[in-house]
mmCIF file with all atom_site columns, N, CA and C in Angstrom:
data_model
loop_
_atom_site.group_PDB
_atom_site.id
_atom_site.type_symbol
_atom_site.label_atom_id
_atom_site.label_alt_id
_atom_site.label_comp_id
_atom_site.label_asym_id
_atom_site.label_entity_id
_atom_site.label_seq_id
_atom_site.pdbx_PDB_ins_code
_atom_site.Cartn_x
_atom_site.Cartn_y
_atom_site.Cartn_z
_atom_site.occupancy
_atom_site.B_iso_or_equiv
_atom_site.pdbx_formal_charge
_atom_site.auth_seq_id
_atom_site.auth_comp_id
_atom_site.auth_asym_id
_atom_site.auth_atom_id
_atom_site.pdbx_PDB_model_num
ATOM 1   N N  . MET A 1 1  ? 43.221 -120.839 195.134 1.00 53.00 ? 8  MET A N  1
ATOM 2   C CA . MET A 1 1  ? 42.296 -121.297 194.101 1.00 53.00 ? 8  MET A CA 1
ATOM 3   C C  . MET A 1 1  ? 40.887 -120.848 194.444 1.00 53.00 ? 8  MET A C  1
ATOM 4   N N  . ALA A 1 2  ? 40.158 -120.483 193.435 1.00 63.00 ? 9  ALA A N  1
ATOM 5   C CA . ALA A 1 2  ? 38.789 -120.013 193.646 1.00 63.00 ? 9  ALA A CA 1
ATOM 6   C C  . ALA A 1 2  ? 37.805 -121.144 193.384 1.00 63.00 ? 9  ALA A C  1
ATOM 7   N N  . LYS A 1 3  ? 36.685 -121.076 194.052 1.00 70.00 ? 10 LYS A N  1
ATOM 8   C CA . LYS A 1 3  ? 35.624 -122.061 193.858 1.00 70.00 ? 10 LYS A CA 1
ATOM 9   C C  . LYS A 1 3  ? 34.505 -121.388 193.061 1.00 70.00 ? 10 LYS A C  1
ATOM 10  N N  . TYR A 1 4  ? 34.005 -122.093 192.065 1.00 72.00 ? 11 TYR A N  1
ATOM 11  C CA . TYR A 1 4  ? 32.983 -121.525 191.199 1.00 72.00 ? 11 TYR A CA 1
ATOM 12  C C  . TYR A 1 4  ? 31.729 -122.367 191.189 1.00 72.00 ? 11 TYR A C  1
ATOM 13  N N  . LYS A 1 5  ? 30.621 -121.720 190.856 1.00 76.00 ? 12 LYS A N  1
ATOM 14  C CA . LYS A 1 5  ? 29.397 -122.441 190.555 1.00 76.00 ? 12 LYS A CA 1
ATOM 15  C C  . LYS A 1 5  ? 28.723 -121.760 189.380 1.00 76.00 ? 12 LYS A C  1
ATOM 16  N N  . LEU A 1 6  ? 27.974 -122.537 188.602 1.00 77.00 ? 13 LEU A N  1
ATOM 17  C CA . LEU A 1 6  ? 27.184 -121.984 187.507 1.00 77.00 ? 13 LEU A CA 1
ATOM 18  C C  . LEU A 1 6  ? 25.777 -121.749 188.015 1.00 77.00 ? 13 LEU A C  1
ATOM 19  N N  . VAL A 1 7  ? 25.230 -120.572 187.713 1.00 81.00 ? 14 VAL A N  1
ATOM 20  C CA . VAL A 1 7  ? 23.865 -120.253 188.104 1.00 81.00 ? 14 VAL A CA 1
ATOM 21  C C  . VAL A 1 7  ? 23.070 -119.927 186.847 1.00 81.00 ? 14 VAL A C  1
ATOM 22  N N  . ASN A 1 8  ? 21.972 -120.631 186.647 1.00 80.00 ? 15 ASN A N  1
ATOM 23  C CA . ASN A 1 8  ? 21.120 -120.379 185.490 1.00 80.00 ? 15 ASN A CA 1
ATOM 24  C C  . ASN A 1 8  ? 20.439 -119.026 185.660 1.00 80.00 ? 15 ASN A C  1
ATOM 25  N N  . GLN A 1 9  ? 20.580 -118.149 184.672 1.00 78.00 ? 16 GLN A N  1
ATOM 26  C CA . GLN A 1 9  ? 20.032 -116.799 184.773 1.00 78.00 ? 16 GLN A CA 1
ATOM 27  C C  . GLN A 1 9  ? 18.504 -116.795 184.748 1.00 78.00 ? 16 GLN A C  1
ATOM 28  N N  . ASN A 1 10 ? 17.902 -117.849 184.202 1.00 79.00 ? 17 ASN A N  1
ATOM 29  C CA . ASN A 1 10 ? 16.445 -117.929 184.113 1.00 79.00 ? 17 ASN A CA 1
ATOM 30  C C  . ASN A 1 10 ? 15.826 -118.592 185.343 1.00 79.00 ? 17 ASN A C  1
ATOM 31  N N  . ASP A 1 11 ? 16.634 -119.348 186.074 1.00 78.00 ? 18 ASP A N  1
ATOM 32  C CA . ASP A 1 11 ? 16.153 -120.059 187.257 1.00 78.00 ? 18 ASP A CA 1
ATOM 33  C C  . ASP A 1 11 ? 17.262 -120.066 188.292 1.00 78.00 ? 18 ASP A C  1
ATOM 34  N N  . GLY A 1 12 ? 17.208 -119.144 189.225 1.00 66.00 ? 19 GLY A N  1
ATOM 35  C CA . GLY A 1 12 ? 18.265 -118.994 190.212 1.00 66.00 ? 19 GLY A CA 1
ATOM 36  C C  . GLY A 1 12 ? 18.480 -120.222 191.075 1.00 66.00 ? 19 GLY A C  1
ATOM 37  N N  . ASN A 1 13 ? 17.515 -121.150 191.071 1.00 76.00 ? 20 ASN A N  1
ATOM 38  C CA . ASN A 1 13 ? 17.659 -122.370 191.864 1.00 76.00 ? 20 ASN A CA 1
ATOM 39  C C  . ASN A 1 13 ? 18.430 -123.447 191.125 1.00 76.00 ? 20 ASN A C  1
ATOM 40  N N  . ASP A 1 14 ? 18.670 -123.223 189.834 1.00 74.00 ? 21 ASP A N  1
ATOM 41  C CA . ASP A 1 14 ? 19.374 -124.209 189.021 1.00 74.00 ? 21 ASP A CA 1
ATOM 42  C C  . ASP A 1 14 ? 20.857 -123.890 189.037 1.00 74.00 ? 21 ASP A C  1
ATOM 43  N N  . GLU A 1 15 ? 21.615 -124.653 189.824 1.00 71.00 ? 22 GLU A N  1
ATOM 44  C CA . GLU A 1 15 ? 23.039 -124.387 189.984 1.00 71.00 ? 22 GLU A CA 1
ATOM 45  C C  . GLU A 1 15 ? 23.847 -125.650 189.738 1.00 71.00 ? 22 GLU A C  1
ATOM 46  N N  . ILE A 1 16 ? 25.063 -125.472 189.251 1.00 69.00 ? 23 ILE A N  1
ATOM 47  C CA . ILE A 1 16 ? 25.991 -126.585 189.058 1.00 69.00 ? 23 ILE A CA 1
ATOM 48  C C  . ILE A 1 16 ? 27.293 -126.227 189.761 1.00 69.00 ? 23 ILE A C  1
ATOM 49  N N  . GLU A 1 17 ? 27.676 -127.031 190.724 1.00 70.00 ? 24 GLU A N  1
ATOM 50  C CA . GLU A 1 17 ? 28.936 -126.778 191.436 1.00 70.00 ? 24 GLU A CA 1
ATOM 51  C C  . GLU A 1 17 ? 30.101 -127.189 190.539 1.00 70.00 ? 24 GLU A C  1
ATOM 52  N N  . LEU A 1 18 ? 31.091 -126.321 190.409 1.00 66.00 ? 25 LEU A N  1
ATOM 53  C CA . LEU A 1 18 ? 32.222 -126.600 189.537 1.00 66.00 ? 25 LEU A CA 1
ATOM 54  C C  . LEU A 1 18 ? 33.490 -126.954 190.299 1.00 66.00 ? 25 LEU A C  1
ATOM 55  N N  . GLY A 1 19 ? 33.492 -126.749 191.601 1.00 57.00 ? 26 GLY A N  1
ATOM 56  C CA . GLY A 1 19 ? 34.665 -127.106 192.383 1.00 57.00 ? 26 GLY A CA 1
ATOM 57  C C  . GLY A 1 19 ? 35.810 -126.125 192.194 1.00 57.00 ? 26 GLY A C  1
ATOM 58  N N  . GLU A 1 20 ? 37.022 -126.646 192.236 1.00 52.00 ? 27 GLU A N  1
ATOM 59  C CA . GLU A 1 20 ? 38.207 -125.793 192.230 1.00 52.00 ? 27 GLU A CA 1
ATOM 60  C C  . GLU A 1 20 ? 38.763 -125.564 190.836 1.00 52.00 ? 27 GLU A C  1
ATOM 61  N N  . PHE A 1 21 ? 39.170 -124.354 190.577 1.00 51.00 ? 28 PHE A N  1
ATOM 62  C CA . PHE A 1 21 ? 39.826 -123.998 189.327 1.00 51.00 ? 28 PHE A CA 1
ATOM 63  C C  . PHE A 1 21 ? 41.180 -123.387 189.645 1.00 51.00 ? 28 PHE A C  1
ATOM 64  N N  . LEU A 1 22 ? 42.156 -123.642 188.791 1.00 41.00 ? 29 LEU A N  1
ATOM 65  C CA . LEU A 1 22 ? 43.495 -123.109 189.036 1.00 41.00 ? 29 LEU A CA 1
ATOM 66  C C  . LEU A 1 22 ? 43.580 -121.629 188.717 1.00 41.00 ? 29 LEU A C  1
ATOM 67  N N  . ASN A 1 23 ? 42.765 -121.173 187.753 1.00 49.00 ? 30 ASN A N  1
ATOM 68  C CA . ASN A 1 23 ? 42.794 -119.750 187.399 1.00 49.00 ? 30 ASN A CA 1
ATOM 69  C C  . ASN A 1 23 ? 41.437 -119.316 186.861 1.00 49.00 ? 30 ASN A C  1
ATOM 70  N N  . ASP A 1 24 ? 41.248 -118.021 186.739 1.00 56.00 ? 31 ASP A N  1
ATOM 71  C CA . ASP A 1 24 ? 39.998 -117.471 186.230 1.00 56.00 ? 31 ASP A CA 1
ATOM 72  C C  . ASP A 1 24 ? 39.974 -117.617 184.718 1.00 56.00 ? 31 ASP A C  1
ATOM 73  N N  . ASP A 1 25 ? 38.882 -118.127 184.179 1.00 64.00 ? 32 ASP A N  1
ATOM 74  C CA . ASP A 1 25 ? 38.764 -118.300 182.740 1.00 64.00 ? 32 ASP A CA 1
ATOM 75  C C  . ASP A 1 25 ? 37.678 -117.361 182.225 1.00 64.00 ? 32 ASP A C  1
ATOM 76  N N  . ILE A 1 26 ? 38.103 -116.146 181.856 1.00 61.00 ? 33 ILE A N  1
ATOM 77  C CA . ILE A 1 26 ? 37.162 -115.112 181.441 1.00 61.00 ? 33 ILE A CA 1
ATOM 78  C C  . ILE A 1 26 ? 36.405 -115.518 180.177 1.00 61.00 ? 33 ILE A C  1
ATOM 79  N N  . ALA A 1 27 ? 37.097 -116.128 179.228 1.00 64.00 ? 34 ALA A N  1
ATOM 80  C CA . ALA A 1 27 ? 36.460 -116.521 177.972 1.00 64.00 ? 34 ALA A CA 1
ATOM 81  C C  . ALA A 1 27 ? 35.345 -117.531 178.209 1.00 64.00 ? 34 ALA A C  1
ATOM 82  N N  . ALA A 1 28 ? 35.591 -118.508 179.071 1.00 71.00 ? 35 ALA A N  1
ATOM 83  C CA . ALA A 1 28 ? 34.563 -119.506 179.372 1.00 71.00 ? 35 ALA A CA 1
ATOM 84  C C  . ALA A 1 28 ? 33.362 -118.848 180.045 1.00 71.00 ? 35 ALA A C  1
ATOM 85  N N  . GLY A 1 29 ? 33.631 -117.916 180.939 1.00 70.00 ? 36 GLY A N  1
ATOM 86  C CA . GLY A 1 29 ? 32.546 -117.211 181.616 1.00 70.00 ? 36 GLY A CA 1
ATOM 87  C C  . GLY A 1 29 ? 31.681 -116.439 180.631 1.00 70.00 ? 36 GLY A C  1
ATOM 88  N N  . ALA A 1 30 ? 32.319 -115.794 179.663 1.00 71.00 ? 37 ALA A N  1
ATOM 89  C CA . ALA A 1 30 ? 31.583 -115.022 178.663 1.00 71.00 ? 37 ALA A CA 1
ATOM 90  C C  . ALA A 1 30 ? 30.748 -115.943 177.770 1.00 71.00 ? 37 ALA A C  1
ATOM 91  N N  . ALA A 1 31 ? 31.326 -117.087 177.393 1.00 71.00 ? 38 ALA A N  1
ATOM 92  C CA . ALA A 1 31 ? 30.603 -118.043 176.552 1.00 71.00 ? 38 ALA A CA 1
ATOM 93  C C  . ALA A 1 31 ? 29.399 -118.604 177.300 1.00 71.00 ? 38 ALA A C  1
ATOM 94  N N  . LEU A 1 32 ? 29.583 -118.950 178.565 1.00 74.00 ? 39 LEU A N  1
ATOM 95  C CA . LEU A 1 32 ? 28.480 -119.472 179.370 1.00 74.00 ? 39 LEU A CA 1
ATOM 96  C C  . LEU A 1 32 ? 27.394 -118.420 179.537 1.00 74.00 ? 39 LEU A C  1
ATOM 97  N N  . ASN A 1 33 ? 27.806 -117.158 179.671 1.00 75.00 ? 40 ASN A N  1
ATOM 98  C CA . ASN A 1 33 ? 26.849 -116.077 179.827 1.00 75.00 ? 40 ASN A CA 1
ATOM 99  C C  . ASN A 1 33 ? 25.931 -115.984 178.610 1.00 75.00 ? 40 ASN A C  1
ATOM 100 N N  . GLN A 1 34 ? 26.482 -116.213 177.425 1.00 78.00 ? 41 GLN A N  1
ATOM 101 C CA . GLN A 1 34 ? 25.700 -116.192 176.199 1.00 78.00 ? 41 GLN A CA 1
ATOM 102 C C  . GLN A 1 34 ? 24.661 -117.312 176.186 1.00 78.00 ? 41 GLN A C  1
ATOM 103 N N  . LEU A 1 35 ? 24.947 -118.386 176.907 1.00 78.00 ? 42 LEU A N  1
ATOM 104 C CA . LEU A 1 35 ? 24.040 -119.533 176.963 1.00 78.00 ? 42 LEU A CA 1
ATOM 105 C C  . LEU A 1 35 ? 23.035 -119.425 178.113 1.00 78.00 ? 42 LEU A C  1
ATOM 106 N N  . GLY A 1 36 ? 23.078 -118.298 178.823 1.00 80.00 ? 43 GLY A N  1
ATOM 107 C CA . GLY A 1 36 ? 22.113 -118.088 179.895 1.00 80.00 ? 43 GLY A CA 1
ATOM 108 C C  . GLY A 1 36 ? 22.594 -118.567 181.251 1.00 80.00 ? 43 GLY A C  1
ATOM 109 N N  . TRP A 1 37 ? 23.908 -118.752 181.405 1.00 77.00 ? 44 TRP A N  1
ATOM 110 C CA . TRP A 1 37 ? 24.468 -119.161 182.687 1.00 77.00 ? 44 TRP A CA 1
ATOM 111 C C  . TRP A 1 37 ? 25.440 -118.103 183.179 1.00 77.00 ? 44 TRP A C  1
ATOM 112 N N  . SER A 1 38 ? 25.489 -117.911 184.465 1.00 77.00 ? 45 SER A N  1
ATOM 113 C CA . SER A 1 38 ? 26.439 -116.980 185.071 1.00 77.00 ? 45 SER A CA 1
ATOM 114 C C  . SER A 1 38 ? 27.492 -117.769 185.828 1.00 77.00 ? 45 SER A C  1
ATOM 115 N N  . LEU A 1 39 ? 28.751 -117.415 185.614 1.00 71.00 ? 46 LEU A N  1
ATOM 116 C CA . LEU A 1 39 ? 29.846 -118.037 186.365 1.00 71.00 ? 46 LEU A CA 1
ATOM 117 C C  . LEU A 1 39 ? 30.022 -117.236 187.653 1.00 71.00 ? 46 LEU A C  1
ATOM 118 N N  . VAL A 1 40 ? 29.738 -117.864 188.783 1.00 75.00 ? 47 VAL A N  1
ATOM 119 C CA . VAL A 1 40 ? 29.749 -117.175 190.067 1.00 75.00 ? 47 VAL A CA 1
ATOM 120 C C  . VAL A 1 40 ? 30.920 -117.662 190.904 1.00 75.00 ? 47 VAL A C  1
ATOM 121 N N  . LYS A 1 41 ? 31.752 -116.713 191.326 1.00 73.00 ? 48 LYS A N  1
ATOM 122 C CA . LYS A 1 41 ? 32.885 -117.043 192.187 1.00 73.00 ? 48 LYS A CA 1
ATOM 123 C C  . LYS A 1 41 ? 32.388 -117.081 193.627 1.00 73.00 ? 48 LYS A C  1
ATOM 124 N N  . GLU A 1 42 ? 32.553 -118.236 194.268 1.00 71.00 ? 49 GLU A N  1
ATOM 125 C CA . GLU A 1 42 ? 32.087 -118.396 195.638 1.00 71.00 ? 49 GLU A CA 1
ATOM 126 C C  . GLU A 1 42 ? 33.187 -118.017 196.622 1.00 71.00 ? 49 GLU A C  1
ATOM 127 N N  . GLU A 1 43 ? 32.772 -117.554 197.785 1.00 70.00 ? 50 GLU A N  1
ATOM 128 C CA . GLU A 1 43 ? 33.741 -117.256 198.833 1.00 70.00 ? 50 GLU A CA 1
ATOM 129 C C  . GLU A 1 43 ? 34.336 -118.562 199.336 1.00 70.00 ? 50 GLU A C  1
ATOM 130 N N  . LYS A 1 44 ? 35.629 -118.569 199.505 1.00 65.00 ? 51 LYS A N  1
ATOM 131 C CA . LYS A 1 44 ? 36.293 -119.771 200.013 1.00 65.00 ? 51 LYS A CA 1
ATOM 132 C C  . LYS A 1 44 ? 36.136 -119.810 201.532 1.00 65.00 ? 51 LYS A C  1
ATOM 133 N N  . ASP A 1 45 ? 35.555 -120.898 202.023 1.00 62.00 ? 52 ASP A N  1
ATOM 134 C CA . ASP A 1 45 ? 35.302 -120.989 203.460 1.00 62.00 ? 52 ASP A CA 1
ATOM 135 C C  . ASP A 1 45 ? 36.302 -121.925 204.119 1.00 62.00 ? 52 ASP A C  1
ATOM 136 N N  . GLU A 1 46 ? 37.526 -121.407 204.268 1.00 60.00 ? 53 GLU A N  1
ATOM 137 C CA . GLU A 1 46 ? 38.574 -122.189 204.947 1.00 60.00 ? 53 GLU A CA 1
ATOM 138 C C  . GLU A 1 46 ? 39.230 -121.337 206.008 1.00 60.00 ? 53 GLU A C  1
#
């Protein structure tokens, strides 16, 4: 499972941790991108 966070494209310090997702949701990422957010896949540190 991948770990994701949302990063505001206008303010790189504005982030929302999303936790664990079962699969990649490309459509959601594209929709968020239109709203000025980037879906960032974080490296899993285990």
